[in-house]
Amino acid sequence: MTDSPSDAATDYAPSRVIADPDLRYEVIGTRPVRHDGVDKVVGRAVYGNDVRLPGLLHGAVLRSPHAHARIVSIDASAAEALPGVKAVATSADLPDLTDCWTNLGEVAINLAHLGANCLARRKALYRGHAVAAVAATSAHVAREALSAIRVEYEVLPAVTDVLEAMEDDAPLLHDDVFTDSMGSSSEHPSNVSRHLVFEQGDPERAFAECDLVIDRDFRTASVHQGYIELPVATAQWSADGRLTVWASTQGSFTTRQQIAGVLRIPISDVRVIPCEIGGGFGGKITLYLEPVAAILSRKTGRPVKIQMTRAGVFQGTGPTPGSVVRVGLGVKDGRLHAGRAWLAYDAGAFPGGMIGAGCACVFSCYDIPNARVVGYDVCANKPKTQAYRAPGATQAAFATETVIDELAAALGVDPIDFRLDNAAVEGTTRVDGTVYPRIGFVETLRAARRHEHYTAPLDGPSAGRGVAAGFWFNIGLKSSANVHCNPDGTVMLVIGSTDIGGSRTSIAMQLAETLGISAESVHPQVTDTDSVGYTDVTGGSRVTFATGLAAHEAGLDLIAQMRDRAAFIWGCETHDVTFDAGVFGGPDGRSLTFAGLAAELPGSGGLLTARATVDAVGPTNGFGVHIADVDVDRETGKVSVTRYTTVQDAGKAIHPSYVEGQMQGGAVQGIGWALNEEYVFDERGHMENPTMLDYRMPTALDVPMIDTVIVEVPNPMHPFGVRGVGETPIVPPPAAIANAVHAATGLRLRVLPMSPPRVHEALVQAGADEDAGGR
Amino acid sequence: MKIHVRATVNGEPAEFLCEARESLLEVVRETLGLTGAKEGCNNGNCGACTVLLDGVPVDACLVLGAEAEGADVTTVEGIAEAGRLHPIQQSLLEHAGLQCAICTPGIVVTAKALLDRNPDPTEREIRFELAGNICRCTGYDKIVRSVQDAARKLAAERIEETSA
Amino acid sequence: MRDFRYAAPTSLADATSILLGGGEVRILAGGTDLLPRMRDGSVVADTVLDVKRVPGMLDIVRVDGGLRLGAAVPFHRIRDDPRIVRAYPALTDAARIVGGWQIQARASAGGNLCNASPAADTTPALIVERASCRIVGPEGERLVPAAGFCTAPGRTVLESGELLTSLELPAPEERAGSRYVRFIPRNEMDIAVAGAAAWVRLDEDGKTVADARVALAAVAPTAVEAPDAAVSLIGGPATEAAFAAAGEIAREAARPITDMRGPADYRRHLAGVLVKRTLAGAADRAAGGSREPILFGNRDR
Amino acid sequence: MATLYLPPQMRDLTGGDEAIEVPAGTLREVVARVDRRFPGFAARVISEGGVMPGLAFSIDHSITSLGLHARVSEESVVHIVPGVAGG
C-alpha cells in the first residue's frame, strides 16, 4: 500500500487515493460526468411529484393528533359531500391482515404492521399516524376536506421514552406483540419485541483479569433521514385490475412486493415505475402512501397522487431509533480484553428497530476476545423507525468509540495507536460469531495516522481534536442488468437500481471497463418492474457492488456472444477468438475493436442482447476513521466543527468523486446528528419541532470542507474489488466530535445531540464541581 | 374567482389564471409545467423551490402567484441559454456537486444569483448565501467547489470577451 | 388553506378602506411568516392585503439627515444599502441574518415588527437606533417609537384600519456605533434563542462611553430595552469588563420562557453574554471599526 | 462434520453447549438433524417452511440468501444471527 497522488485529471484534489499500484483500469477510477447529470442541473429530471397524468386527482392524509388513542369511529360523510372531493379512504378499505410476513431481501417485514402503519387500524399509535385519506380535484381541496372528517378518539396514555416503555406498567402499544428471544416468546404481551444476547469467550472472568475497566452510559435522540424530497406516490388502478404506481422509492421491486402484500393482489398485477428519487438514506424503502393512493384510485377510477407535507414527514415517517446504550471495556496489558454492552433502541410504533445491527456493530471494529452484548427492541408511541444509513451502528459507535478514547487517554496512548493495537483484522471473530475476511481497517487507521490533519496545530484554547472509527456490514443481494449492443459501438444498460447519488454511472463504468469502451459509450437507464429482472433496494451500500457485478456479468455474456459472432465472421472457432482491452482478436492477426465488431452485427445475424441476474455474495465490510476539529464557545456551549477529515476503505473507488461525495455527505449527516438534530417530544408525546426550521439539519454555513482519503483494499469477492461505501461515513462523527469536545474542554458528553444548552450546562456543572473541589 | 396575472417567465411573456391561495411554486409547476423548482418543505426552510423574482432569489413557496403580476420570474429551466449550460451547471456536473439532485435546481438558481452579484465570492460568502438551500446528500463540499469553479469559468469568459 | 381575496391596492386610501372593509384582513408584505401560518391553519384570512404596491412602502429616502425606510423594504435591500450599513449597522447586522437569502429577499423590518414575534431580529436593532414607526389610519397619522410598537407576542399598537407605512431612522450621531448579535444553534436559517442590540456613543477621547442603549430579543414577550445595563456604562470606560458588567445587569431585564428552542435559564445566561459581545461590537464601531457585518454568527464576539 | 454455533439464547436447548457437530447437507437437513437431537430447535428457527423472520443463517461467515436450500459442507461453520438491514 502506498500513497499515490490524487487523480491528475481533476484540478482539485479533495481526496488522496491510497491504492494498490498494480491495479490498472481504463475507466474505473476516472471521474466522468454522470449520465443523468444534465437533466438534473437543468430541472428536467422527473421526480415523483413531477408525474403528470390526465384526470389526476390529488390526495391528502389525515393524521392522528394523539400519540396513542383508540379509534372509536370515523365519519367521513361531510368530507365526501364537499365539492371536488372524490373519495375518502380508511383502514377499512385495506385487507385486515393478521401476522403475514414478506421477505424483502435484507429484512422480513410483517405486512399486518405495514398496512396498519399506512392507515391506522383500531388504534393510532403515534402523533402523526395516518388515519384517513382524501382524493380531490386539487391538493387544496383535499387538504381542506381533511378537517371535515370526524374521528372519535379514546385517548390512551402514551410513552415515548425507551426506558419508560420497557417498564412493566408502561402503556402497552400492542396486545399481540410478545418478547422474542431468539425464537422463544414471552408469556405476556410486551413493548419489548425482541431481546438479543451475543457472547464470546468468558467476559465475566475476563473483566476480573483487566487492569483497567471503564463503563459508561449513553443516550441518543431520534433523528430523521431528512431527505429533501417529500415522499410522493401516484397510483392508477385500471379497470383490468392492473395497478401502476409511480413511486419515489429506493427499491421498485420491494415496493411492488409490499403493495401486492398489503393489498392482497397478485404481484404480477402491480407495475412500479421508479421516478428520480430525492434522497432516501434508508427512509424510502418502506411504503406509506402507495397503497393509500391505490385504493383511492380504485374508488375513483382515476389516477391519484399523494405527496406528504414536511410536517407529515417528520411526524409520520421513520426516524432512526433513539437509544440508551451502556458500554464497558476492559484492558489487560494494553490490549482490549473484555467488553460488555447493553443496548435498548426504540422501534417506534411497531416492532423491528435496528437492535440486531446495533448489537453486532457495537464492538465490530475491535478484537475483543471476551464480550457479552445484550439488546432490546422496544415499541414506543413514536413513528415506526426506519433504516437510516448504517442503521443501528451510529448509536453503538458513539458509545464504544467514546469509551475507547477514554481508555487510550487513561493509558497515555495515542488514540489511533490504541485502535491499531486492537483493530479487527482478517480472522478476527466478531461478537455475533462472524469471522472477518480481508478487511481494511488497519490500513484505514494508518492512513488517518499519517494524514497531515492529525498532527496539524490547533488554533486557540477552545479548540480540540477527536478521532473515531466506524464500521458497517454492507450487503449483497439480488440485482439484474440487461445490455443491448448498438451498431455504433455503444451499449444500452438497463438496470432496476434506483439512482440516488450517481449509481447509474458507477455501474455503467464497470460495464465499460468490462467491454473495453468508454464510460460515455454506455447509456444507463433505470427502468420499471415490468422491464428488467428483479433487483433489490438501493440500500445497504450494495448497488455499486451488486448491480455493478450484474453489469459486469452481463458484459461478460455480451463478450461471449460477440466472440461467437467474430468466430462466425472470421470462419474460425470461438476459442480462437480473444478479447482484451476492447479488441477482439482472431487467427492470422485479424482483429476488430468492440465498435468495429458492433458495426458488423446487424449484417451477420443481428444485434446482440446480454443479461445477468446475480445474488451477490461477499460484500465485505466497510471501515472508516474520521478526524474532527472543533471549537467550543465556552460562554454559549456552541460547538463548531472547524476542520474534518474522513478516511475510508472503499475496496476500489469506481468513480472517486461520488465515493468522496458519500463520505462527505455521510459525515455531514453525522455532524448534524452529533450537534443539533433531534426529535423533541412534549409530555403528550407530540413532536414539537416538525419543521426544517426547528429540526436543524446542517446548512452550508455550519460545516467546513470535508477532506477525504480513499483507502483501497480490494474486496476479493468482487471483480473490481468494490466494497460498499455509502453507509459507513455516518457512523464515526458523533464520537469523533464528542472526543474533540473532550479535547477542547475536558468534558465527556455522552448524550446526543451535543446541543448548545446541553454543552453549556455540562460546562457550568464542571465549573461548579471544580469550585466545590477547590473549597 | 381566479386572478389573471401577466408576468415574464424565463424571458418570455406569460399569462396565467390562479387562485389567490396558489403559491408561485404551484403556478410555475402546475400551471406553467415548469417542474424544475421542487417542493421540499412549503414554508421557506429548504430552498428547493428557489426562483429568481426580478433577479433576486426567493422561495417560490412563500410568494403568491398573484404577486408575480408584472414581475420577471426565472426558474431553473431559464438558467441555461439556448441549450448552453450556465457555468454553474457545468461545474456542478464536473465536480459531482449533486447526488440525489432534488436540491440542485435551487442551488443552481441561488448560485447563479450569487455569481451575478459577486463574481469572486470567498468560501464563506458562498456558504453564507447558499445557507438557505439545504442539501442532505453532498455535505456541501463539492457544491462549494462547483461555485468556486464556476466563478473561475465566468472570469475566463469575461477575459475572453474583453480580448475579443 | 382555504381560498381568500387577494388585494394589492396602489394607494393608502384604498388600503385603509380594505382594512376597514370587514372580514379578517391580513397584511402581506414579504409573506414569510404569514403564508406558513395560513398553511398550518394558525391564521385564517378572508382578505390578504398586499401592501407592496402602496406608494412609499418599498422606498428608502433621506429625511432630515435621517432615513425613511418603507415598511415593506425587504432585508436584502437593507443589508446591501451603503447608507444603512454606514449609519445604522445594527439594522444591517440583523437584516443579514434573518433566514437565508431567499427569506431576506422578501421579509421586511416592518413585517418583523407587525408580526410581533419576541424573537424578531430587527426589532431590538430598531429600538437601539431609536427608530419611529409611522402609522397611518382612518384618524390620520401617528408616530410610535419602535420600543413601544409590540405589546405582546403577536400583538402591536396598530388599531383597526391602521397600517405601518415606514420606519423613521434619526440622523446618526458622531462617534456612535451599533451592533446586533444573536445566538442560534446553527449559523443561519434559525430563530434567535436570544439576541441583543447595542448602540454606543463615545466621548471625544474615544474611550469613555457618552451614551448607550441596549435591547434584547427572545427573552421576554416582546423585544425589551435594558436601560439599567445601558446607564451603567455612561461615563465609564468602554472596556470588556464594563460590557460584561452591563451584561450581568441586562440579565435582570430578561424574562424568558422555556420552550423547544431553549430553556429559560440558558436564555437568561445568553442575554448577558450577548449584551457583552454586542456592546463590544458597537463600541468598536463607534471608535471607527468596520461596519461591515460579520458573516459567521458563530464566532462573533 | 459441520459445526453449528448456537447463540446464548438458544443454548437452553443443548444444556448450555455452544457448538454442535452435524453432518453436512442442506440447511434444511441440518436443522432437521439438530431438531431430532434437541427437540424444539426447528420451532425456534423455522416459520412457515422458511427461516424465521428476523433471523439469518451465516454459513462460513457469510449470510446466506438461499434459506433452507443453502448447502452446508463438512468443514462449514454455521451461525444464527439476527437479520440486519441497510439504509
Coordinates of C-alpha atoms in Angstrom, one line a residue, chain A residues 140 143-144 459 462 631-640 642 676 680 688-689 691-699 701-703 756-757 760, chain C residues 1-3 39 183-191 193 240 259-263 265-266 269-270 273-274 276-277 295-301:
Chain A
H140 CA -56.0 22.4 -1.7
R143 CA -56.4 19.3 2.4
E144 CA -59.4 21.3 3.3
D459 CA -6.0 27.1 16.8
S462 CA -11.1 26.5 22.8
D631 CA -14.1 25.0 18.6
V632 CA -16.2 25.2 21.7
D633 CA -17.7 28.6 22.6
R634 CA -17.5 28.2 26.4
E635 CA -19.9 31.0 27.0
T636 CA -22.7 29.6 24.9
G637 CA -21.9 25.9 24.7
K638 CA -21.9 26.0 20.9
V639 CA -19.7 23.5 19.2
S640 CA -18.4 24.4 15.7
T642 CA -13.7 23.8 12.1
N676 CA -28.3 19.7 16.7
V680 CA -38.2 17.0 20.7
E688 CA -42.5 19.9 19.0
N689 CA -40.2 20.6 16.1
T691 CA -40.3 21.7 10.5
M692 CA -37.0 22.1 8.8
L693 CA -36.6 25.3 10.7
D694 CA -36.6 23.7 14.1
Y695 CA -35.3 20.2 13.1
R696 CA -31.9 21.6 12.5
M697 CA -30.0 19.9 9.7
P698 CA -26.7 21.4 8.8
T699 CA -26.7 24.3 6.4
L701 CA -22.6 27.6 6.7
D702 CA -22.5 25.0 9.5
V703 CA -19.7 22.8 8.2
P756 CA -25.5 24.3 22.9
P757 CA -27.7 24.3 26.0
H760 CA -23.3 24.8 28.3
Chain C
M1 CA -55.5 26.7 3.3
R2 CA -58.9 28.0 2.2
D3 CA -59.0 30.5 -0.6
R39 CA -51.0 27.0 5.6
F183 CA -27.5 33.2 19.4
I184 CA -28.7 30.3 17.3
P185 CA -27.7 26.7 17.3
R186 CA -27.0 26.7 13.5
N187 CA -25.2 29.6 11.8
E188 CA -28.1 30.6 9.6
M189 CA -31.8 29.6 9.0
D190 CA -32.7 29.6 12.6
I191 CA -34.8 31.6 15.1
V193 CA -32.6 31.7 21.1
E240 CA -14.6 44.4 28.2
D259 CA -39.6 26.3 25.0
M260 CA -38.3 23.9 22.4
R261 CA -35.8 26.5 21.3
G262 CA -34.1 26.8 24.7
P263 CA -34.6 26.7 28.5
D265 CA -32.1 29.9 32.5
Y266 CA -30.0 29.3 29.4
H269 CA -27.5 33.5 30.6
L270 CA -27.2 34.1 26.9
V273 CA -23.2 37.0 27.1
L274 CA -24.7 38.6 24.0
K276 CA -21.3 41.9 26.4
R277 CA -20.5 41.0 22.9
L295 CA -20.7 36.6 8.2
F296 CA -20.4 33.9 10.8
G297 CA -22.7 34.4 13.7
N298 CA -20.8 31.7 15.3
R299 CA -17.5 33.3 16.4
D300 CA -18.9 36.8 16.6
R301 CA -17.9 38.4 19.8

